[in-house]
Amino acid sequence: MQQPLQITVRDFPHSEALDAHIRDKAAKLESLFPDIVGCRVVVELPHRHKHQGKPFNVRLEIKVPGDELVVNRDRHEDVYVALRDAFDAAKRQLEDYARKLRGAVKVHEPVVLGKVTR
């Protein structure tokens, strides 16, 4: 990555284990698509009703050349499961973006509107 990884944790205590887990997941994304410019990870625990559990929200903003991929995953009570789901979705988006860059996405023929009379 050209820019350092930004990790933001809101409304719950920050731990080194969580930080290391996020850095490991981001390194795997970078090995999949080495042209990542920057990545920002926000993990938060929004205030919800105490009888409904406390689901974590994870937001990933991945900057790639010419575009920015954004992933929002929320509503899971385990922060590591929420991170896994978010990084899996980011991996799928990066794979789709790489296919588009390579030209491997099928392009349909343009629709011709009109008739040739002669």
mmCIF file of C-alpha atoms in Angstrom:
data_model
loop_
_atom_site.group_PDB
_atom_site.id
_atom_site.type_symbol
_atom_site.label_atom_id
_atom_site.label_comp_id
_atom_site.label_asym_id
_atom_site.label_seq_id
_atom_site.Cartn_x
_atom_site.Cartn_y
_atom_site.Cartn_z
ATOM 1 C CA MET A 1 0.000 0.000 0.000
ATOM 2 C CA GLN A 2 1.192 3.466 -0.783
ATOM 3 C CA GLN A 3 -0.595 4.936 2.240
ATOM 4 C CA PRO A 4 -0.426 3.332 5.696
ATOM 5 C CA LEU A 5 -3.368 1.285 6.959
ATOM 6 C CA GLN A 6 -5.739 3.377 9.089
ATOM 7 C CA ILE A 7 -7.568 1.552 11.888
ATOM 8 C CA THR A 8 -10.256 3.320 13.895
ATOM 9 C CA VAL A 9 -12.036 1.694 16.853
ATOM 10 C CA ARG A 10 -15.033 3.481 18.351
ATOM 11 C CA ASP A 11 -17.057 2.955 21.545
ATOM 12 C CA PHE A 12 -15.195 -0.089 22.897
ATOM 13 C CA PRO A 13 -11.672 -0.788 24.190
ATOM 14 C CA HIS A 14 -8.935 -1.182 21.593
ATOM 15 C CA SER A 15 -6.730 -4.270 21.850
ATOM 16 C CA GLU A 16 -3.457 -5.268 20.217
ATOM 17 C CA ALA A 17 -4.931 -8.633 19.195
ATOM 18 C CA LEU A 18 -7.706 -6.898 17.254
ATOM 19 C CA ASP A 19 -5.173 -4.565 15.645
ATOM 20 C CA ALA A 20 -2.970 -7.486 14.604
ATOM 21 C CA HIS A 21 -5.983 -9.384 13.220
ATOM 22 C CA ILE A 22 -7.009 -6.387 11.078
ATOM 23 C CA ARG A 23 -3.439 -5.910 9.802
ATOM 24 C CA ASP A 24 -3.257 -9.606 8.869
ATOM 25 C CA LYS A 25 -6.544 -9.426 6.937
ATOM 26 C CA ALA A 26 -5.409 -6.250 5.143
ATOM 27 C CA ALA A 27 -2.110 -7.906 4.188
ATOM 28 C CA LYS A 28 -4.038 -10.793 2.621
ATOM 29 C CA LEU A 29 -6.079 -8.306 0.572
ATOM 30 C CA GLU A 30 -2.867 -6.649 -0.580
ATOM 31 C CA SER A 31 -1.411 -10.000 -1.646
ATOM 32 C CA LEU A 32 -4.572 -10.592 -3.693
ATOM 33 C CA PHE A 33 -4.448 -7.160 -5.362
ATOM 34 C CA PRO A 34 -1.030 -5.462 -4.944
ATOM 35 C CA ASP A 35 -2.128 -2.129 -6.476
ATOM 36 C CA ILE A 36 -4.132 -1.040 -3.417
ATOM 37 C CA VAL A 37 -3.379 2.615 -2.724
ATOM 38 C CA GLY A 38 -4.815 2.829 0.797
ATOM 39 C CA CYS A 39 -7.165 1.133 3.219
ATOM 40 C CA ARG A 40 -9.219 2.473 6.116
ATOM 41 C CA VAL A 41 -10.963 0.185 8.625
ATOM 42 C CA VAL A 42 -13.561 1.472 11.084
ATOM 43 C CA VAL A 43 -14.888 -0.868 13.781
ATOM 44 C CA GLU A 44 -17.583 0.491 16.053
ATOM 45 C CA LEU A 45 -20.038 -0.676 18.650
ATOM 46 C CA PRO A 46 -23.119 1.534 18.256
ATOM 47 C CA HIS A 47 -25.372 2.129 21.201
ATOM 48 C CA ARG A 48 -28.340 -0.234 20.974
ATOM 49 C CA HIS A 49 -30.942 -1.544 23.344
ATOM 50 C CA LYS A 50 -29.353 -3.804 25.939
ATOM 51 C CA HIS A 51 -31.799 -6.692 25.377
ATOM 52 C CA GLN A 52 -31.008 -6.967 21.663
ATOM 53 C CA GLY A 53 -27.306 -7.640 21.997
ATOM 54 C CA LYS A 54 -24.510 -5.384 20.893
ATOM 55 C CA PRO A 55 -23.732 -5.905 17.206
ATOM 56 C CA PHE A 56 -20.502 -4.506 15.767
ATOM 57 C CA ASN A 57 -20.330 -2.391 12.623
ATOM 58 C CA VAL A 58 -17.338 -2.733 10.286
ATOM 59 C CA ARG A 59 -16.653 -0.336 7.418
ATOM 60 C CA LEU A 60 -13.833 -0.775 4.914
ATOM 61 C CA GLU A 61 -12.766 1.920 2.475
ATOM 62 C CA ILE A 62 -10.237 0.579 -0.027
ATOM 63 C CA LYS A 63 -8.646 2.991 -2.480
ATOM 64 C CA VAL A 64 -7.565 1.456 -5.768
ATOM 65 C CA PRO A 65 -6.315 3.242 -8.898
ATOM 66 C CA GLY A 66 -9.256 5.103 -10.378
ATOM 67 C CA ASP A 67 -11.885 3.991 -7.833
ATOM 68 C CA GLU A 68 -12.765 3.472 -4.181
ATOM 69 C CA LEU A 69 -14.398 0.293 -2.911
ATOM 70 C CA VAL A 70 -16.576 0.569 0.190
ATOM 71 C CA VAL A 71 -17.837 -2.321 2.306
ATOM 72 C CA ASN A 72 -20.296 -1.982 5.193
ATOM 73 C CA ARG A 73 -20.985 -4.991 7.372
ATOM 74 C CA ASP A 74 -22.878 -4.838 10.621
ATOM 75 C CA ARG A 75 -25.130 -6.713 12.985
ATOM 76 C CA HIS A 76 -22.881 -9.382 14.428
ATOM 77 C CA GLU A 77 -22.137 -9.731 18.125
ATOM 78 C CA ASP A 78 -18.596 -11.087 17.626
ATOM 79 C CA VAL A 79 -16.132 -8.529 16.308
ATOM 80 C CA TYR A 80 -13.967 -11.182 14.632
ATOM 81 C CA VAL A 81 -16.931 -12.623 12.709
ATOM 82 C CA ALA A 82 -17.961 -9.110 11.628
ATOM 83 C CA LEU A 83 -14.390 -8.482 10.422
ATOM 84 C CA ARG A 84 -14.295 -11.812 8.571
ATOM 85 C CA ASP A 85 -17.540 -11.017 6.756
ATOM 86 C CA ALA A 86 -16.373 -7.510 5.840
ATOM 87 C CA PHE A 87 -13.003 -8.650 4.514
ATOM 88 C CA ASP A 88 -14.623 -11.501 2.559
ATOM 89 C CA ALA A 89 -16.941 -8.992 0.875
ATOM 90 C CA ALA A 90 -13.952 -6.732 0.158
ATOM 91 C CA LYS A 91 -12.105 -9.675 -1.385
ATOM 92 C CA ARG A 92 -15.037 -10.329 -3.739
ATOM 93 C CA GLN A 93 -15.184 -6.664 -4.724
ATOM 94 C CA LEU A 94 -11.427 -6.586 -5.407
ATOM 95 C CA GLU A 95 -11.700 -9.732 -7.548
ATOM 96 C CA ASP A 96 -14.519 -8.140 -9.565
ATOM 97 C CA TYR A 97 -12.516 -4.926 -9.934
ATOM 98 C CA ALA A 98 -9.447 -6.870 -11.117
ATOM 99 C CA ARG A 99 -11.564 -8.752 -13.673
ATOM 100 C CA LYS A 100 -12.898 -5.452 -14.967
ATOM 101 C CA LEU A 101 -9.367 -4.055 -15.313
ATOM 102 C CA ARG A 102 -8.177 -7.142 -17.214
ATOM 103 C CA GLY A 103 -11.139 -6.923 -19.571
ATOM 104 C CA ALA A 104 -12.430 -10.340 -18.546
ATOM 105 C CA VAL A 105 -15.952 -9.013 -17.988
ATOM 106 C CA LYS A 106 -18.294 -9.861 -20.822
ATOM 107 C CA VAL A 107 -19.318 -6.848 -22.867
ATOM 108 C CA HIS A 108 -22.586 -7.094 -24.775
ATOM 109 C CA GLU A 109 -23.008 -5.869 -28.311
ATOM 110 C CA PRO A 110 -24.735 -2.504 -28.545
ATOM 111 C CA VAL A 111 -28.415 -2.662 -29.439
ATOM 112 C CA VAL A 112 -29.082 -1.365 -32.944
ATOM 113 C CA LEU A 113 -32.175 0.785 -33.148
ATOM 114 C CA GLY A 114 -33.406 0.971 -36.742
ATOM 115 C CA LYS A 115 -33.829 -1.008 -39.944
ATOM 116 C CA VAL A 116 -31.880 -1.022 -43.164
ATOM 117 C CA THR A 117 -34.402 -0.524 -45.973
ATOM 118 C CA ARG A 118 -32.055 -0.618 -48.952
#
